[in-house]
PDB file of C-alpha atoms and ligand atoms in Angstrom:
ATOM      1  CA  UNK A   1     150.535  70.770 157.080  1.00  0.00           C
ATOM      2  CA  UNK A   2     151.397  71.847 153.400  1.00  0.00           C
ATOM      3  CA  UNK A   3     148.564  72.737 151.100  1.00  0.00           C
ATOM      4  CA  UNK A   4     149.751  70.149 148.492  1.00  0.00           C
ATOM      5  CA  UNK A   5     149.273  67.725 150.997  1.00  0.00           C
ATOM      6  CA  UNK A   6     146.468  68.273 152.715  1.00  0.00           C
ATOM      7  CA  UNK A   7     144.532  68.892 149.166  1.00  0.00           C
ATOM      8  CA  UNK A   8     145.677  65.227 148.611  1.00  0.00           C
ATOM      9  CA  UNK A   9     144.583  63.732 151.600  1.00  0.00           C
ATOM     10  CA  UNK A  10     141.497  65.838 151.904  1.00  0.00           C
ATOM     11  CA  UNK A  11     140.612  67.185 148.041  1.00  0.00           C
ATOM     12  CA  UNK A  12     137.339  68.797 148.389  1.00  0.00           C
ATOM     13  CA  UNK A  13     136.365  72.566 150.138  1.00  0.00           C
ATOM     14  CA  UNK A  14     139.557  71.819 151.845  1.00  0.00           C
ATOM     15  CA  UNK A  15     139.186  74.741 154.700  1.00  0.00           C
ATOM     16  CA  UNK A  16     135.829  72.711 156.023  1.00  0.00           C
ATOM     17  CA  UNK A  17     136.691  69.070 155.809  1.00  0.00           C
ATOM     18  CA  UNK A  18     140.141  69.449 156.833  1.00  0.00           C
ATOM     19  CA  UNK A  19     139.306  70.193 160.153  1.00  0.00           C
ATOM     20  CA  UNK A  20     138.556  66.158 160.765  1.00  0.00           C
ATOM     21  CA  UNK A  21     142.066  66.265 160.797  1.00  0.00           C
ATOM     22  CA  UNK A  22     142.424  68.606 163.746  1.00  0.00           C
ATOM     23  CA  UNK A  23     139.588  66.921 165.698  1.00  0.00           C
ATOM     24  CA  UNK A  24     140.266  64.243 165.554  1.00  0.00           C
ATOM     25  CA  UNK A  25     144.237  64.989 166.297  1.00  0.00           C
ATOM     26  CA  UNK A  26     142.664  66.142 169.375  1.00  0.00           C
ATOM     27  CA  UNK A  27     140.864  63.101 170.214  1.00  0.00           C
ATOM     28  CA  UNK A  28     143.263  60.687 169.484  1.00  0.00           C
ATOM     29  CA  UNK A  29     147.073  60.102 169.292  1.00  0.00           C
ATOM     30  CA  UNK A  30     147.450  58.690 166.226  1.00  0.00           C
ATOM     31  CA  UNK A  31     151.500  59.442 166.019  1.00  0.00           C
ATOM     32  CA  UNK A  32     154.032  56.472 165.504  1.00  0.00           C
ATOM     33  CA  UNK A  33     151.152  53.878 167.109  1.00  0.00           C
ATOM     34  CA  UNK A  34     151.553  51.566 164.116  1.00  0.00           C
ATOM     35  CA  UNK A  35     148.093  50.746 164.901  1.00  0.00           C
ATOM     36  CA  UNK A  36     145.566  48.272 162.767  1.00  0.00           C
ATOM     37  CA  UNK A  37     143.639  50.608 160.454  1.00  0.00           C
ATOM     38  CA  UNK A  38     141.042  50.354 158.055  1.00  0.00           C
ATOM     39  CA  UNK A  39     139.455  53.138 155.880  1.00  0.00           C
ATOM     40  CA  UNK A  40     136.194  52.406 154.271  1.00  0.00           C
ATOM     41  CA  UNK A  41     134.818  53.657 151.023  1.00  0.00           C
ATOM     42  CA  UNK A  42     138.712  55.334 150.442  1.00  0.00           C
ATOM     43  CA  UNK A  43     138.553  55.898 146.870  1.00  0.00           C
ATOM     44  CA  UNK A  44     142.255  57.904 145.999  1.00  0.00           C
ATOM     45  CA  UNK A  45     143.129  56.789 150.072  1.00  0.00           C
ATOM     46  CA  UNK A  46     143.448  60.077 151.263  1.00  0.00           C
ATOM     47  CA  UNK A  47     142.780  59.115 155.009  1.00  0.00           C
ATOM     48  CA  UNK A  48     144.650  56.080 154.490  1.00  0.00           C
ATOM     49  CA  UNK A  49     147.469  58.515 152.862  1.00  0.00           C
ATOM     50  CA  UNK A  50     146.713  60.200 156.466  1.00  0.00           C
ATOM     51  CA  UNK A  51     147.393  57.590 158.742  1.00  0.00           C
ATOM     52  CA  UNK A  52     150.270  55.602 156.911  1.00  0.00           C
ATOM     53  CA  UNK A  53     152.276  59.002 157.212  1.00  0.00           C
ATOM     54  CA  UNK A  54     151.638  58.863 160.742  1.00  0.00           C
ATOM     55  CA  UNK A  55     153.214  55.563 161.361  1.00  0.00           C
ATOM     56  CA  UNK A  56     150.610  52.877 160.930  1.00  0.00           C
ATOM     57  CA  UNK A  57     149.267  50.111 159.130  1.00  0.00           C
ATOM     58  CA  UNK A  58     146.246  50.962 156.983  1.00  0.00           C
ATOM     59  CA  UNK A  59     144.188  48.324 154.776  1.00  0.00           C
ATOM     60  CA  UNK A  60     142.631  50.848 152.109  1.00  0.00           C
ATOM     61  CA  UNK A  61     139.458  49.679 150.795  1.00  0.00           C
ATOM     62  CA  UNK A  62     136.252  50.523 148.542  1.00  0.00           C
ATOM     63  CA  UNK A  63     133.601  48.894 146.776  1.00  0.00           C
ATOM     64  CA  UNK A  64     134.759  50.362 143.451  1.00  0.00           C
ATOM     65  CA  UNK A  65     138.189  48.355 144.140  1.00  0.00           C
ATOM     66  CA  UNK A  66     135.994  45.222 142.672  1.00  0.00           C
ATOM     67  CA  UNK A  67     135.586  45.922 139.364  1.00  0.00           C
ATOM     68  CA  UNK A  68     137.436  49.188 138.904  1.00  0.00           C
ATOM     69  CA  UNK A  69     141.334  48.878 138.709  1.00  0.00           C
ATOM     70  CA  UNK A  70     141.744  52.577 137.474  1.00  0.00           C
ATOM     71  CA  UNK A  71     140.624  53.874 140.693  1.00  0.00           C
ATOM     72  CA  UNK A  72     142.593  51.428 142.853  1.00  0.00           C
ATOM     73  CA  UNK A  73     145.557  52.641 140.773  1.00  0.00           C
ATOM     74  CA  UNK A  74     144.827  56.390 141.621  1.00  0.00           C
ATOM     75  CA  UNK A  75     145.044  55.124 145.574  1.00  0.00           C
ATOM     76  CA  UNK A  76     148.380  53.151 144.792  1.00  0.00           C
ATOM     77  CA  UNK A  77     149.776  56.455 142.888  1.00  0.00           C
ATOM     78  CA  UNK A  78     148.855  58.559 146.047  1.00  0.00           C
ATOM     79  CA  UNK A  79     150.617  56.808 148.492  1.00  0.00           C
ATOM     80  CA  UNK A  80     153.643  55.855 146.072  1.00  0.00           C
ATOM     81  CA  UNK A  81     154.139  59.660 145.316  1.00  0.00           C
ATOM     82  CA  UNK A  82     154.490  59.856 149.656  1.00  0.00           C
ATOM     83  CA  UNK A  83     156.892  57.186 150.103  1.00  0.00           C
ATOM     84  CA  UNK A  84     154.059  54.773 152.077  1.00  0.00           C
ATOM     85  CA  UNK A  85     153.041  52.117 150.170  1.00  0.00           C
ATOM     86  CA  UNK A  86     154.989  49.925 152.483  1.00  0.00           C
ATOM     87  CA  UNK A  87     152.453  51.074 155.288  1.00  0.00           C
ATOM     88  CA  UNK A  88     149.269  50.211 153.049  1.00  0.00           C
ATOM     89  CA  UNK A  89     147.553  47.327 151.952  1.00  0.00           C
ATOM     90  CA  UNK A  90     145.074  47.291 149.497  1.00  0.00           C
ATOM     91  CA  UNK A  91     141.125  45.757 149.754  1.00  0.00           C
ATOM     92  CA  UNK A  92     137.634  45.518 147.249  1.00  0.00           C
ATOM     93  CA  UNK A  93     135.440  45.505 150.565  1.00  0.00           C
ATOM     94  CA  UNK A  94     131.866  46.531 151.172  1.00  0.00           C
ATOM     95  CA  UNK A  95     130.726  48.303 154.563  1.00  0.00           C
ATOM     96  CA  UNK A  96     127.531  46.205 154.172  1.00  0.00           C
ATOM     97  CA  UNK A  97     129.671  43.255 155.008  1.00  0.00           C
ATOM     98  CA  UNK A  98     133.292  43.933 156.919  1.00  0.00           C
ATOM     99  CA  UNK A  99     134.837  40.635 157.323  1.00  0.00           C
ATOM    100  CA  UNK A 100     136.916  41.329 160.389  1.00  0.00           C
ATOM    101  CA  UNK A 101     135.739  40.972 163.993  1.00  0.00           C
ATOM    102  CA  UNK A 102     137.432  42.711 166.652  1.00  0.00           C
ATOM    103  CA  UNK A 103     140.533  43.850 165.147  1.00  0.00           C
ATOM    104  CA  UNK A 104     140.801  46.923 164.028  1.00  0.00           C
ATOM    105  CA  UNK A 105     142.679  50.230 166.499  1.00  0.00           C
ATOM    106  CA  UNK A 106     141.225  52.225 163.999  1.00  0.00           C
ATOM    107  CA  UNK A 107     138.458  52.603 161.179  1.00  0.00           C
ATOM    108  CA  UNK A 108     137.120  55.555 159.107  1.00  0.00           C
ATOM    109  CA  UNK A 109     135.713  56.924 156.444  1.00  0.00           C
ATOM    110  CA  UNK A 110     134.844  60.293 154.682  1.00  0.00           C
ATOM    111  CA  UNK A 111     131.816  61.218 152.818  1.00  0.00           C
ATOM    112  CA  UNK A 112     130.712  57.093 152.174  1.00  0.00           C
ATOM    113  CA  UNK A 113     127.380  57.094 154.060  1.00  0.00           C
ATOM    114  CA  UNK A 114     125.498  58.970 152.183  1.00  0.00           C
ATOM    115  CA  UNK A 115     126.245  57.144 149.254  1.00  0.00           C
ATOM    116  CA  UNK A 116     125.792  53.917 150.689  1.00  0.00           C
ATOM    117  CA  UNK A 117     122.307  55.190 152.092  1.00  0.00           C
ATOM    118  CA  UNK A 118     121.231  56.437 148.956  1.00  0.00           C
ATOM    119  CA  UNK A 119     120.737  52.264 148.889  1.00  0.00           C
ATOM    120  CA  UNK A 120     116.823  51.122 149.016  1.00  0.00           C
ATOM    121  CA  UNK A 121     118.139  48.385 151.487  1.00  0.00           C
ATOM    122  CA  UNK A 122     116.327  48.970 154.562  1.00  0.00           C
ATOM    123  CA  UNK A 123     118.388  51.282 157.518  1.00  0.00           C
ATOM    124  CA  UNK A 124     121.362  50.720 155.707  1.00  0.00           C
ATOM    125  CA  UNK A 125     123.418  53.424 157.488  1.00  0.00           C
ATOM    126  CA  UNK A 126     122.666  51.203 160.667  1.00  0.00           C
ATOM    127  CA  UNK A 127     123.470  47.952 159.202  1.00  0.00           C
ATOM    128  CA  UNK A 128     127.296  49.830 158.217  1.00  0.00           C
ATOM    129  CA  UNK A 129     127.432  51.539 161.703  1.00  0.00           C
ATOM    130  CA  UNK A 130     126.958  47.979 163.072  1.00  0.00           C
ATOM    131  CA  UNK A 131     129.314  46.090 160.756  1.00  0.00           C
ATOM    132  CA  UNK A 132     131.828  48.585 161.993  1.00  0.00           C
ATOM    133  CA  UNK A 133     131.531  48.020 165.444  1.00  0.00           C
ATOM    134  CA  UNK A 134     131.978  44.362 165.122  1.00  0.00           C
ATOM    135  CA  UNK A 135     135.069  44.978 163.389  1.00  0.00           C
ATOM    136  CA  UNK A 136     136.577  47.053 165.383  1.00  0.00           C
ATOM    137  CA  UNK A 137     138.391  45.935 168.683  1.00  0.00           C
ATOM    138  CA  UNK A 138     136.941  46.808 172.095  1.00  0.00           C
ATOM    139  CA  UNK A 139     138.314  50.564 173.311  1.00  0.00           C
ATOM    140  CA  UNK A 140     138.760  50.477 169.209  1.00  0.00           C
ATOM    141  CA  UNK A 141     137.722  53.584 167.557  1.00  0.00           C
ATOM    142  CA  UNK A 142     135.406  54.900 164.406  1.00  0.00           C
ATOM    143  CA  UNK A 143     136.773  58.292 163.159  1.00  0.00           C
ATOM    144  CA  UNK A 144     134.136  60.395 160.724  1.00  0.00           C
ATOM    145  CA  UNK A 145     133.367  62.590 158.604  1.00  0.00           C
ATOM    146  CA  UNK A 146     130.394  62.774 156.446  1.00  0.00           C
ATOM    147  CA  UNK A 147     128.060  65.469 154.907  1.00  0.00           C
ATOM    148  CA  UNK A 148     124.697  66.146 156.956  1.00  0.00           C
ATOM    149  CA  UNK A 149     121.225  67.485 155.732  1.00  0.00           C
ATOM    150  CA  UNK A 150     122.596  70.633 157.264  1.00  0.00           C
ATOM    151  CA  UNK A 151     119.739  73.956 156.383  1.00  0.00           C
ATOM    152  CA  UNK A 152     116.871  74.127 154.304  1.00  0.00           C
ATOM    153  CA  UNK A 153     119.311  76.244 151.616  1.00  0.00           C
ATOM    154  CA  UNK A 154     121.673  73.719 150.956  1.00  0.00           C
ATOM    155  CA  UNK A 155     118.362  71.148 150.878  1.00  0.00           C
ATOM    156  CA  UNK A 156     117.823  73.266 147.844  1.00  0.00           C
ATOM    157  CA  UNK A 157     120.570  74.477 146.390  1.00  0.00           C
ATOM    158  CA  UNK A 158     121.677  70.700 146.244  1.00  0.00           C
ATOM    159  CA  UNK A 159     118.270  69.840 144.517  1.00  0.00           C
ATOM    160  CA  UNK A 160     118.836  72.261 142.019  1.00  0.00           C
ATOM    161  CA  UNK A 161     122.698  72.381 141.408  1.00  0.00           C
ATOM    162  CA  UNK A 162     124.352  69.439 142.539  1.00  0.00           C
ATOM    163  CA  UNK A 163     123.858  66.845 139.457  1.00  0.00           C
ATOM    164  CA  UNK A 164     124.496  63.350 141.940  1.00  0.00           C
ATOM    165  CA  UNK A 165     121.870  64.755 144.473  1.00  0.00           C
ATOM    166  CA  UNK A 166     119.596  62.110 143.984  1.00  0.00           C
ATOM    167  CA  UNK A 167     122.063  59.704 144.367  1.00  0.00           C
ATOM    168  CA  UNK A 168     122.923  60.646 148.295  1.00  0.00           C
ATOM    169  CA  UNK A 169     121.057  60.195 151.534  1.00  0.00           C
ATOM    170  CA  UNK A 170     121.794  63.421 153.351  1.00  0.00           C
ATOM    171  CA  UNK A 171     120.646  62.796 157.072  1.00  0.00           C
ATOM    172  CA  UNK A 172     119.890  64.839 159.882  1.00  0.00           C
ATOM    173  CA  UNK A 173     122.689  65.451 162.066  1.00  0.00           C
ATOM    174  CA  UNK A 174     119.761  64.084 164.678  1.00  0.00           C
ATOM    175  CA  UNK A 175     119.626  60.789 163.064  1.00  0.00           C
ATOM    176  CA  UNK A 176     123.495  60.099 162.443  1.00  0.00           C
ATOM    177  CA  UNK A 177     124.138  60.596 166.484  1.00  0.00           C
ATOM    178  CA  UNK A 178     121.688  57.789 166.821  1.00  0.00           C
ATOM    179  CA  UNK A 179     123.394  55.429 165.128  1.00  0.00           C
ATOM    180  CA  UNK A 180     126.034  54.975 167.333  1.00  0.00           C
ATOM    181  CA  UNK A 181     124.087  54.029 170.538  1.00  0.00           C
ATOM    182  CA  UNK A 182     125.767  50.874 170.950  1.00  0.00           C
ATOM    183  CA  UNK A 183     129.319  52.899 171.183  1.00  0.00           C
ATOM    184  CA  UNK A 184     130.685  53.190 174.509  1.00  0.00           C
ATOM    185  CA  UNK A 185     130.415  57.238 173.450  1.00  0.00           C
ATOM    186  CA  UNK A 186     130.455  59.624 170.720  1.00  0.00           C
ATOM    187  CA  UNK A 187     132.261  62.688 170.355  1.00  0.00           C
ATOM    188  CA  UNK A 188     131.433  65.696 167.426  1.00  0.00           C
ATOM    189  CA  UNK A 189     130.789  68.801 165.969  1.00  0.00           C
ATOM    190  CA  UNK A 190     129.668  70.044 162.938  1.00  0.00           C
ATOM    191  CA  UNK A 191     131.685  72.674 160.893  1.00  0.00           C
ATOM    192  CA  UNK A 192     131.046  74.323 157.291  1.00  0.00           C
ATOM    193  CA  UNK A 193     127.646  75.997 155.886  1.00  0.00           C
ATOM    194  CA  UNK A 194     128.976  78.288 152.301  1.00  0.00           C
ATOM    195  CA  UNK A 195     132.178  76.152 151.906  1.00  0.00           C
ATOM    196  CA  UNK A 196     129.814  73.864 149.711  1.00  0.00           C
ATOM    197  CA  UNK A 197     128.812  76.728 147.358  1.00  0.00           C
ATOM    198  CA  UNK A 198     131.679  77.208 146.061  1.00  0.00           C
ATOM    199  CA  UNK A 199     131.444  76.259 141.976  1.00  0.00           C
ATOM    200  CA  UNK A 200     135.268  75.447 142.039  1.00  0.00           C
ATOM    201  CA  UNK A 201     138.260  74.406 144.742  1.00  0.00           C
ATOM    202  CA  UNK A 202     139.386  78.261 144.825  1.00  0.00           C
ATOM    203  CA  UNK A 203     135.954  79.683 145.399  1.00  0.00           C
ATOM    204  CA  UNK A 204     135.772  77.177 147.908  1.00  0.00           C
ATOM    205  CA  UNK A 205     138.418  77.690 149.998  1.00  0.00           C
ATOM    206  CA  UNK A 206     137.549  81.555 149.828  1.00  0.00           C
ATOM    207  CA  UNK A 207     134.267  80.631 151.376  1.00  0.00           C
ATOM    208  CA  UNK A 208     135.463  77.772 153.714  1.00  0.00           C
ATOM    209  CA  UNK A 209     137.954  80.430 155.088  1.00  0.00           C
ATOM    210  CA  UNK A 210     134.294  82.690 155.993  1.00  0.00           C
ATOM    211  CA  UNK A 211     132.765  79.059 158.089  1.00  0.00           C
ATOM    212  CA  UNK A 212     135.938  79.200 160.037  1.00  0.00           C
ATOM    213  CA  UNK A 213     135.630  82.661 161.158  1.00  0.00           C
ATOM    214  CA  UNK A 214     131.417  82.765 161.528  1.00  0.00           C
ATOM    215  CA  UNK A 215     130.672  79.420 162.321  1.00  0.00           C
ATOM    216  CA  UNK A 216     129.548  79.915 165.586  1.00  0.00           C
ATOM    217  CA  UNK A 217     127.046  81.854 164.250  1.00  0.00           C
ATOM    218  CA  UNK A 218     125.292  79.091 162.373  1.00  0.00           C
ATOM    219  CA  UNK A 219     122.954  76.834 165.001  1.00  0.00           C
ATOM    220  CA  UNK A 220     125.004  73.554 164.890  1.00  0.00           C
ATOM    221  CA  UNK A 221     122.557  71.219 162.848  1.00  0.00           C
ATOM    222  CA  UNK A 222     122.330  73.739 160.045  1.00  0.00           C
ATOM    223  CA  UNK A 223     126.450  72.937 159.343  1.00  0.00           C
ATOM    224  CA  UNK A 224     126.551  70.473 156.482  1.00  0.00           C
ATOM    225  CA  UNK A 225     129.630  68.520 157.863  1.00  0.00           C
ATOM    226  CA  UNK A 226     129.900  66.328 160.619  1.00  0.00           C
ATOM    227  CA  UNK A 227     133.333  65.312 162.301  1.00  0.00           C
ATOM    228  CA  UNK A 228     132.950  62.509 164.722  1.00  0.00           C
ATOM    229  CA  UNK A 229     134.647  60.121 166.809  1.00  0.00           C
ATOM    230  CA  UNK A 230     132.939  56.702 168.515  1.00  0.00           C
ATOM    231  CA  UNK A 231     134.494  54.711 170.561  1.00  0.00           C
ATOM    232  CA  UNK A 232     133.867  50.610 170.680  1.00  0.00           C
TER     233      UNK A 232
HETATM  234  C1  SAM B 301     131.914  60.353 147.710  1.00  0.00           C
HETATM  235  S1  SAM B 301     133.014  59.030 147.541  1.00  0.00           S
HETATM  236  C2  SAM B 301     134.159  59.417 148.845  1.00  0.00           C
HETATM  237  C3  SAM B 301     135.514  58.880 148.585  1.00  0.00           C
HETATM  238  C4  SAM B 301     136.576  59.236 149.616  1.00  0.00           C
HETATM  239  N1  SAM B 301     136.246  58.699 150.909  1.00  0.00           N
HETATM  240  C5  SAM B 301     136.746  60.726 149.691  1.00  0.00           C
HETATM  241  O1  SAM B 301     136.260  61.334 150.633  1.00  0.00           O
HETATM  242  O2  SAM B 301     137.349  61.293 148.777  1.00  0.00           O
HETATM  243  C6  SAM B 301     132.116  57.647 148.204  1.00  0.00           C
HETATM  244  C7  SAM B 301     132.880  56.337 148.123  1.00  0.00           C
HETATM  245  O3  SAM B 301     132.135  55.299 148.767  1.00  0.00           O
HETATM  246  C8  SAM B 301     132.317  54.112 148.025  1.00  0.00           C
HETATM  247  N2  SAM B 301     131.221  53.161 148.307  1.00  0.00           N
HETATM  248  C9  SAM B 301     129.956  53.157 147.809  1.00  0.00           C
HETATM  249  N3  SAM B 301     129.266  52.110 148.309  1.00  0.00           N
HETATM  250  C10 SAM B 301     130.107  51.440 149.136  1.00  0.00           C
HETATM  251  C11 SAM B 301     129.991  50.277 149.949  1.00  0.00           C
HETATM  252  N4  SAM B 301     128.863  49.588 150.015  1.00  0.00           N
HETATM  253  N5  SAM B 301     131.068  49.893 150.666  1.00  0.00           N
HETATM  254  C12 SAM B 301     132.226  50.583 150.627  1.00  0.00           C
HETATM  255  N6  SAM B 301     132.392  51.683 149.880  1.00  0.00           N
HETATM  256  C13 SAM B 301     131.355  52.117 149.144  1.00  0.00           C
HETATM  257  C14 SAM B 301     132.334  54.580 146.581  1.00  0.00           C
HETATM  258  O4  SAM B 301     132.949  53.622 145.739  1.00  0.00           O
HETATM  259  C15 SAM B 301     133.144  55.877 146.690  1.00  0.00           C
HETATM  260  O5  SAM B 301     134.510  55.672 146.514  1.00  0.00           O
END
């Protein structure tokens, strides 16, 4: 895949995250399916960018899509500049409340639990979890990606360097797997432990390019990303 594209599906330590795309390639034919899709929490709609250039229909959706028209538009200029808007439609939706029951092929989302989890509602990341497997069709499938608590360095590093820290839930890869026990199965693995150091894209992809080659030395729950795939 070009760089140009895959920095505008994927945008952030690039060489880490972008391997959802390869997973989940693995796990699922996605090609010319024109399946139901939904991505949650989308932001610019780089998934949705994803699937609609893979031949099916996506609804892209966040909760900023409510009151905030500039992001929306970001989403809208994405997909215009790849020739898919046809493919896309275009949602304000909350994961605390999908309203869809069984009828989606496909949902997903990238980096949105955390956020929503930072939430003082009570198991929040459950209540989303849940809301996604009632919208999505038996056989119907979740694809993932989201940031874990990963090692006691980036516990710190993020308390000290990362401003919006406070604002995100980082779980234990531990407690994410349970979340999904009402799945018919879940499929994952966890990538990435210096990508996330980096203080700019560059830096980042210098370091993601490191994970790929020593990741196997890290002990999987010390990886800060996990790439998943649950089945309804
Ligand atoms: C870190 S951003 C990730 C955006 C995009 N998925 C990406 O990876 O570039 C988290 C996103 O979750 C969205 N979000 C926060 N709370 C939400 C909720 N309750 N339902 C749906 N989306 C939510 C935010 O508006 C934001 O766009």
């Amino acid at each position: 895949m070009r760089t140009e594209l895959i920095n505008d599906i994927i945008g952030w330590d690039t060489a880490n995250w972008s391997k959802s795309l390869d997973y989940w390639n693995q796990k699922i034919d996605i090609k010319g399916k024109n399946y139901n899709c939904l991505e949650i929490g989308a932001e610019q709609g780089g998934l949705s960018l994803w699937l609609a250039l893979n031949g099916n229909k996506v609804i892209c959706t966040d909760f900023s899509y409510f009151d905030q028209p500039q992001i929306l538009q970001k989403a809208k200029n994405l997909h215009r500049k790849y020739n898919c808007e046809r493919k896309i439609t275009y949602q304000p939706l909350s994961a605390l409340e999908i309203p869809y029951d069984n009828y989606f092929d496909i949902i997903l989302f990238k980096s949105v639990l955390g956020g929503i989890g930072s939430n003082k509602i009570k198991d929040v990341d459950q209540l989303v979890i849940n809301q996604i497997y009632k919208a999505l069709k038996p056989g119907g499938k979740l694809l993932f990606v989201e940031n874990t608590a990963a090692s006691l360095l980036h516990k710190y590093s993020r308390k000290w360097f990362i401003r919006w820290s406070s604002e995100w839930n980082y779980s234990k890869l531990k407690d994410i797997v349970k979340l999904f026990s009402s799945y018919k199965t879940l499929n994952y693995k966890t990538v990435g432990f210096l990508g996330t150091f980096g203080r700019n894209e560059k830096q980042r992809i210098f370091l993601g390019k490191i994970d790929a080659i020593c990741d196997y030395l890290i002990p999987k729950s010390n990886r800060y990303i996990m790439i998943g795939v649950a089945e309804k």
